[in-house]
Coordinates of C-alpha atoms in Angstrom, one line a residue:
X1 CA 4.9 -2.3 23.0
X2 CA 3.5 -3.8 19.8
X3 CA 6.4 -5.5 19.1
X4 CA 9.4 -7.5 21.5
X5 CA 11.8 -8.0 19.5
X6 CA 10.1 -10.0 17.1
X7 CA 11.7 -10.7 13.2
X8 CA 10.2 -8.1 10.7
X9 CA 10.6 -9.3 7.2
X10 CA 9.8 -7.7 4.1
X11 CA 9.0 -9.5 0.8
X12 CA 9.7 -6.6 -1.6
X13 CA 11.5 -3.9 -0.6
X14 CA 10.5 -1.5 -3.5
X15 CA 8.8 2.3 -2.7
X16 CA 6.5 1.2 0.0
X17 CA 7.8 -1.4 1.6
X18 CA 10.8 0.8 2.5
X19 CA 8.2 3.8 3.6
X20 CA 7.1 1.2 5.8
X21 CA 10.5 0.5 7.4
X22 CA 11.9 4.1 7.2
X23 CA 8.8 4.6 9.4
X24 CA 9.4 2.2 11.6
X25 CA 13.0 2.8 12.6
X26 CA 12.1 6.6 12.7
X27 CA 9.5 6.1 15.2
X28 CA 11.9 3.4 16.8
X29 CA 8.7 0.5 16.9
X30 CA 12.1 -2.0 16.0
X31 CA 15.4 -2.2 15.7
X32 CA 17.4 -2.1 12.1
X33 CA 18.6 -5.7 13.7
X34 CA 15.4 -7.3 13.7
X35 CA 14.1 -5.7 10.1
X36 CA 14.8 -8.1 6.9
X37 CA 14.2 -7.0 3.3
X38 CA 14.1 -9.8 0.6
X39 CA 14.1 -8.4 -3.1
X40 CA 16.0 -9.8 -6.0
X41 CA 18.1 -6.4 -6.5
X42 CA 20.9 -7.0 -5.0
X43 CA 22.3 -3.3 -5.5
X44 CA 18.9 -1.9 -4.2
X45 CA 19.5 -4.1 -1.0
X46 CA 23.2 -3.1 -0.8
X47 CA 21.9 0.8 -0.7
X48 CA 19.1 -0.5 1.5
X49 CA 21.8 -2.1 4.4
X50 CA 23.7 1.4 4.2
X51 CA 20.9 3.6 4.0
X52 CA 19.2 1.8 7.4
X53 CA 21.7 -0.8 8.9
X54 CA 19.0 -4.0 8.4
X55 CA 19.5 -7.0 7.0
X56 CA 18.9 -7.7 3.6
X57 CA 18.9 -11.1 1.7
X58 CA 17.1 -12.3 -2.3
X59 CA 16.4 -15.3 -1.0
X60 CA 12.2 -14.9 -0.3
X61 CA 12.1 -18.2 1.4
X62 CA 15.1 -18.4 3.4
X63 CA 13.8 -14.3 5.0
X64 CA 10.1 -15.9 5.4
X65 CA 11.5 -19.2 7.7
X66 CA 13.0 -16.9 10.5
X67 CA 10.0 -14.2 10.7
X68 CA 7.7 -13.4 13.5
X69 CA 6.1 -11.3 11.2
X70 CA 5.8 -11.4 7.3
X71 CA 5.1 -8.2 5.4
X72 CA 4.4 -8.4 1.5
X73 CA 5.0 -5.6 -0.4
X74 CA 5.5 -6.9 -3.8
X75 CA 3.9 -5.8 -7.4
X76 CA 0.4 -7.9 -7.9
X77 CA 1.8 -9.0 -11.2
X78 CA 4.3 -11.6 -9.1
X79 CA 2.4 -12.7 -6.3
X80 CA 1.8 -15.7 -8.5
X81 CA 5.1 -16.4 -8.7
X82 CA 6.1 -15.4 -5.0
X83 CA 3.3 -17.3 -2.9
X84 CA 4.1 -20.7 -4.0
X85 CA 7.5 -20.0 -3.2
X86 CA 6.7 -19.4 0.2
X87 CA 4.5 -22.0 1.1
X88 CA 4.9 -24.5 3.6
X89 CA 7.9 -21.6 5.0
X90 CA 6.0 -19.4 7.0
X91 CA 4.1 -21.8 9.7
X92 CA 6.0 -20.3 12.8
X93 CA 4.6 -16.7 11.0
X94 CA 2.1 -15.0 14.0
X95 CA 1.5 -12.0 11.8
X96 CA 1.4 -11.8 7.4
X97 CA 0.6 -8.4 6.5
X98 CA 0.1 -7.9 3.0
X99 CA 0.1 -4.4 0.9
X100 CA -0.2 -6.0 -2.4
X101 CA -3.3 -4.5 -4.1
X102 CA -6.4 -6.8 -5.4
X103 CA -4.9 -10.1 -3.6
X104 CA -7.6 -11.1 -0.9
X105 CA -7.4 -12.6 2.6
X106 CA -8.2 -16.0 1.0
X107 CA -5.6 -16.3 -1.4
X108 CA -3.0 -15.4 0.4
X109 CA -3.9 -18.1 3.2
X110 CA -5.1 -20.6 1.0
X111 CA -1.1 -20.8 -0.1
X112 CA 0.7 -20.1 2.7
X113 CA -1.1 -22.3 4.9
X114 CA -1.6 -19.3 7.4
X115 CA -4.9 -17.9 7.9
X116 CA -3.2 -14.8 10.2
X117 CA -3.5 -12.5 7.4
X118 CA -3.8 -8.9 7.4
X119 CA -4.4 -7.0 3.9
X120 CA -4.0 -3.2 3.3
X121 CA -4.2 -1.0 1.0
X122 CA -1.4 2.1 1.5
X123 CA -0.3 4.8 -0.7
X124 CA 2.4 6.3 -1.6
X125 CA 2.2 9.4 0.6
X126 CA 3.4 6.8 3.2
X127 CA 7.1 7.6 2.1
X128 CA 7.0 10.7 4.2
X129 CA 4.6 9.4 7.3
X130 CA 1.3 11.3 5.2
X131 CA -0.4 8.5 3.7
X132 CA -3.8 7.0 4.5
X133 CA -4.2 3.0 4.5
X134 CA -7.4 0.7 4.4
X135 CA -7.1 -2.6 6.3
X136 CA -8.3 -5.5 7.2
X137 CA -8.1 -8.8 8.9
X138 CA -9.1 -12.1 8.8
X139 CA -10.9 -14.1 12.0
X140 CA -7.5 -15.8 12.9
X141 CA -6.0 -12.4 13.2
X142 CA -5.9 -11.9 17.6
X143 CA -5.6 -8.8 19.3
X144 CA -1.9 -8.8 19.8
X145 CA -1.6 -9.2 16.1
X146 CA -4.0 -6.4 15.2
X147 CA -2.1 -3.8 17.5
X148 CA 1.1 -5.0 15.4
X149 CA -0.2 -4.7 12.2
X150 CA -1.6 -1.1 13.4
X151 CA 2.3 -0.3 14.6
X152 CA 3.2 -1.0 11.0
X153 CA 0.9 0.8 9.3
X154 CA 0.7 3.6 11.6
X155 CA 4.3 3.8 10.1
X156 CA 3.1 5.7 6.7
X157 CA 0.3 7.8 8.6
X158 CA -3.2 7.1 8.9
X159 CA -5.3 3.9 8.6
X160 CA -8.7 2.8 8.4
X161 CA -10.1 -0.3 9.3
X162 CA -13.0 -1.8 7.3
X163 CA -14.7 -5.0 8.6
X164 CA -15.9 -6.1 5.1
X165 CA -12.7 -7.1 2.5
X166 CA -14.7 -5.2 0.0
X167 CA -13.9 -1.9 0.8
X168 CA -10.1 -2.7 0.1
X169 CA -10.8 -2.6 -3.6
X170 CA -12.4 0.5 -3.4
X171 CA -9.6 1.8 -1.4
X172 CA -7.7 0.6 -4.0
X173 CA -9.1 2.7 -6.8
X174 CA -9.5 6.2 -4.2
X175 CA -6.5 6.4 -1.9
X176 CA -4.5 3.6 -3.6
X177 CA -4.2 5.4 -6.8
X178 CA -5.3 8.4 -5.9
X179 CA -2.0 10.3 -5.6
X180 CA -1.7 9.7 -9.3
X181 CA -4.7 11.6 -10.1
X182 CA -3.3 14.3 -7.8
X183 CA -0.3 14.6 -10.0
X184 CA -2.1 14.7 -13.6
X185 CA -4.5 17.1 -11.8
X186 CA -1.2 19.8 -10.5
X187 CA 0.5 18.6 -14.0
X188 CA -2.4 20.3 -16.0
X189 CA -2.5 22.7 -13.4
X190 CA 1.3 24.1 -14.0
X191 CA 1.1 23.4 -17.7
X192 CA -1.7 25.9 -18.0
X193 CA -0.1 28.4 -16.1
X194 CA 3.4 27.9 -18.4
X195 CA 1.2 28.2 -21.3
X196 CA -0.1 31.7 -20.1
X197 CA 3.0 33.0 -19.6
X198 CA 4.8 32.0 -16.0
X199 CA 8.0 30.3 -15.4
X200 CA 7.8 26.2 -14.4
X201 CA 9.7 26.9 -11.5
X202 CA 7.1 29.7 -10.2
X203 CA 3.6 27.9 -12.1
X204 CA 4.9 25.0 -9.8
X205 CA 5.1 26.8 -6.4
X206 CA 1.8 28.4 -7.2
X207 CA -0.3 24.7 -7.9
X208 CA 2.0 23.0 -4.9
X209 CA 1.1 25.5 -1.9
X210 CA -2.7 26.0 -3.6
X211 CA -3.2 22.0 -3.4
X212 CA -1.3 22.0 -0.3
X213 CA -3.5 25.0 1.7
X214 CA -7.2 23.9 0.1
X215 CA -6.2 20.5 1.5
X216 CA -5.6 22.0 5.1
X217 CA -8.4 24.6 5.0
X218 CA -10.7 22.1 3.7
X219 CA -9.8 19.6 6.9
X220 CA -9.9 22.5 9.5
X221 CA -13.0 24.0 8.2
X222 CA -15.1 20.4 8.0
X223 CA -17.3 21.9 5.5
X224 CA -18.5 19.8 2.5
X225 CA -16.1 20.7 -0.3
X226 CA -19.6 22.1 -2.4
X227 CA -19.5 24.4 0.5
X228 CA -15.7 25.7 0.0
X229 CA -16.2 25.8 -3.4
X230 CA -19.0 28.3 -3.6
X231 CA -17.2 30.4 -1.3
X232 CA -14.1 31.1 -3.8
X233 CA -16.9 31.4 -7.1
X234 CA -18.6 34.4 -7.2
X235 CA -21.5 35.1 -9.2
X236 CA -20.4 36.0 -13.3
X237 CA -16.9 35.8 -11.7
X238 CA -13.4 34.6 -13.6
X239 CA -14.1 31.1 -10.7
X240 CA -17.4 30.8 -12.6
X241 CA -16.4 31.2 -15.9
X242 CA -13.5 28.1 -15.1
X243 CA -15.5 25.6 -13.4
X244 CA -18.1 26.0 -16.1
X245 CA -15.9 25.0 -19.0
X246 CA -14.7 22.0 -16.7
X247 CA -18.2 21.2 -16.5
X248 CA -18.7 21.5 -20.0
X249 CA -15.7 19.2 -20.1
X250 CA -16.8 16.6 -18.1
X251 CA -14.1 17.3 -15.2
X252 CA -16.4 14.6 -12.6
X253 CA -17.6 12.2 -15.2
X254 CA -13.6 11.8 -16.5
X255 CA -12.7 11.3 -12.7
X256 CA -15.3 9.0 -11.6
X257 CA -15.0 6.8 -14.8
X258 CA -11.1 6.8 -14.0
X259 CA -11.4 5.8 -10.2
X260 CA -14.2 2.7 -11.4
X261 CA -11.4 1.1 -13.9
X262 CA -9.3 1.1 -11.1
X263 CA -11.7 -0.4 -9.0
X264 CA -12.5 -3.3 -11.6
X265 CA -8.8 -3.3 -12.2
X266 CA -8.2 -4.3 -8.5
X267 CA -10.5 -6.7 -8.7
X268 CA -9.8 -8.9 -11.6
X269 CA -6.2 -8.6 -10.0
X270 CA -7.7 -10.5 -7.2
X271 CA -9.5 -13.6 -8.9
X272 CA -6.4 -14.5 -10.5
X273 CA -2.6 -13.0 -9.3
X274 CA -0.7 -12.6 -12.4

């Protein structure tokens, strides 16, 4: 068992920190008694306590004394505010996972005072056990503490581990955001298919379960997606004809240029929190 009754506690209990213990009760890797969430919502904790039966708190501080292991799930924008407020609190800590993108190993340690540190990069595909997470730990991190942190992000779905911080920025910008691309992508998709002439309701279906089985096919096939793609365009054929004016349009150049600002994004969230 990765975990022995050990004290979960969340800082932030926002979108994915409660994927992450949704997923953890449903798999039943802890009890709803040994799962904290600290937010400063109070109603969103209230809903939280009847939704899963943990505890809840918004005092940070007071959550991050009694933990075995610390999980941060807050926005990047206040993890200037929240680290100083729990330094010098989290010493008897054996585990600090964080999912707060662009904030590195260093930072995090440097002002907690704990060099355990685990940082991930999740996304928000987690919320239904689908998601895909980067990771990675520092030196300090042992084994015991590795197969924990795997427990929790095993949680949302899938997870990667990279060896070199690096590739968390990257993940960042590809998996982190990626689902947002998704959605503008099936938003264009359905608004097309309104403006030619079909219901929302029926455009939608038709974009959802086309996403949904290229996705599938493409992973059961393992061919490169160059490869699937020539199969559905035939020669002077209405596939052609599309992917030509997306071309035209500069469909890859608008995507890759969109994935690198959120790569440099991520990173100039990591030399400074905000």
């Amino acid at each position: 068992m990765a975990f022995n009754g050990e004290k979960t506690v969340f800082v932030g209990a926002g979108v994915m920190g409660e994927a992450m213990i949704k997923g953890l009760l449903k798999q039943r890797l802890l009890a709803p008694e040994n799962i904290v969430a600290a937010d400063p919502r109070g109603e969103h904790l209230a809903a939280l306590r009847e939704r899963y039966g943990i505890e809840v708190t918004t005092d940070n501080a007071e959550a991050a004394r009694a933990a075995d292991v610390l999980v941060l799930s807050v926005k990047p924008q206040v993890m200037g505010a929240v680290l100083p407020e729990l330094r010098g609190q989290v010493d008897g800590v054996r585990l600090i996972l964080s999912i707060v993108a662009g904030v590195p190993l260093q930072t995090i340690s440097e002002n907690l005072l704990n060099a355990r540190v685990v940082r991930s990069m999740p996304n928000t595909p987690g919320q239904i056990g689908r998601g895909i997470t980067v990771w990675t730990a520092s030196p300090e991190v042992g084994a015991e503490e590795r197969a924990q942190a795997e427990a929790l992000l095993g949680a949302m779905g899938e997870h990667i581990y990279a060896a070199d911080e690096r590739f968390l920025d990257m993940a960042t910008a590809l998996s982190g955001s990626g689902p947002a691309y998704v959605f503008m992508f099936m938003e264009a998709l359905v608004d097309a298919g309104v403006h030619m002439g079909f219901a929302r309701r029926d455009a939608e279906k038709l974009v959802e379960q086309t996403l949904l089985g290229s996705v599938l096919y493409a992973q059961q096939s393992g061919l490169h997606p160059a490869q699937l793609r020539n199969q559905v365009t035939s020669p002077g054929g209405t596939t052609a004809a599309a992917l030509h004016e997306m071309e035209k349009g500069g469909l890859r150049t608008v995507l890759s240029e969109g994935v690198w600002a959120a790569y440099r994004r991520s990173q100039a969230l990591g030399s400074k929190p905000e």
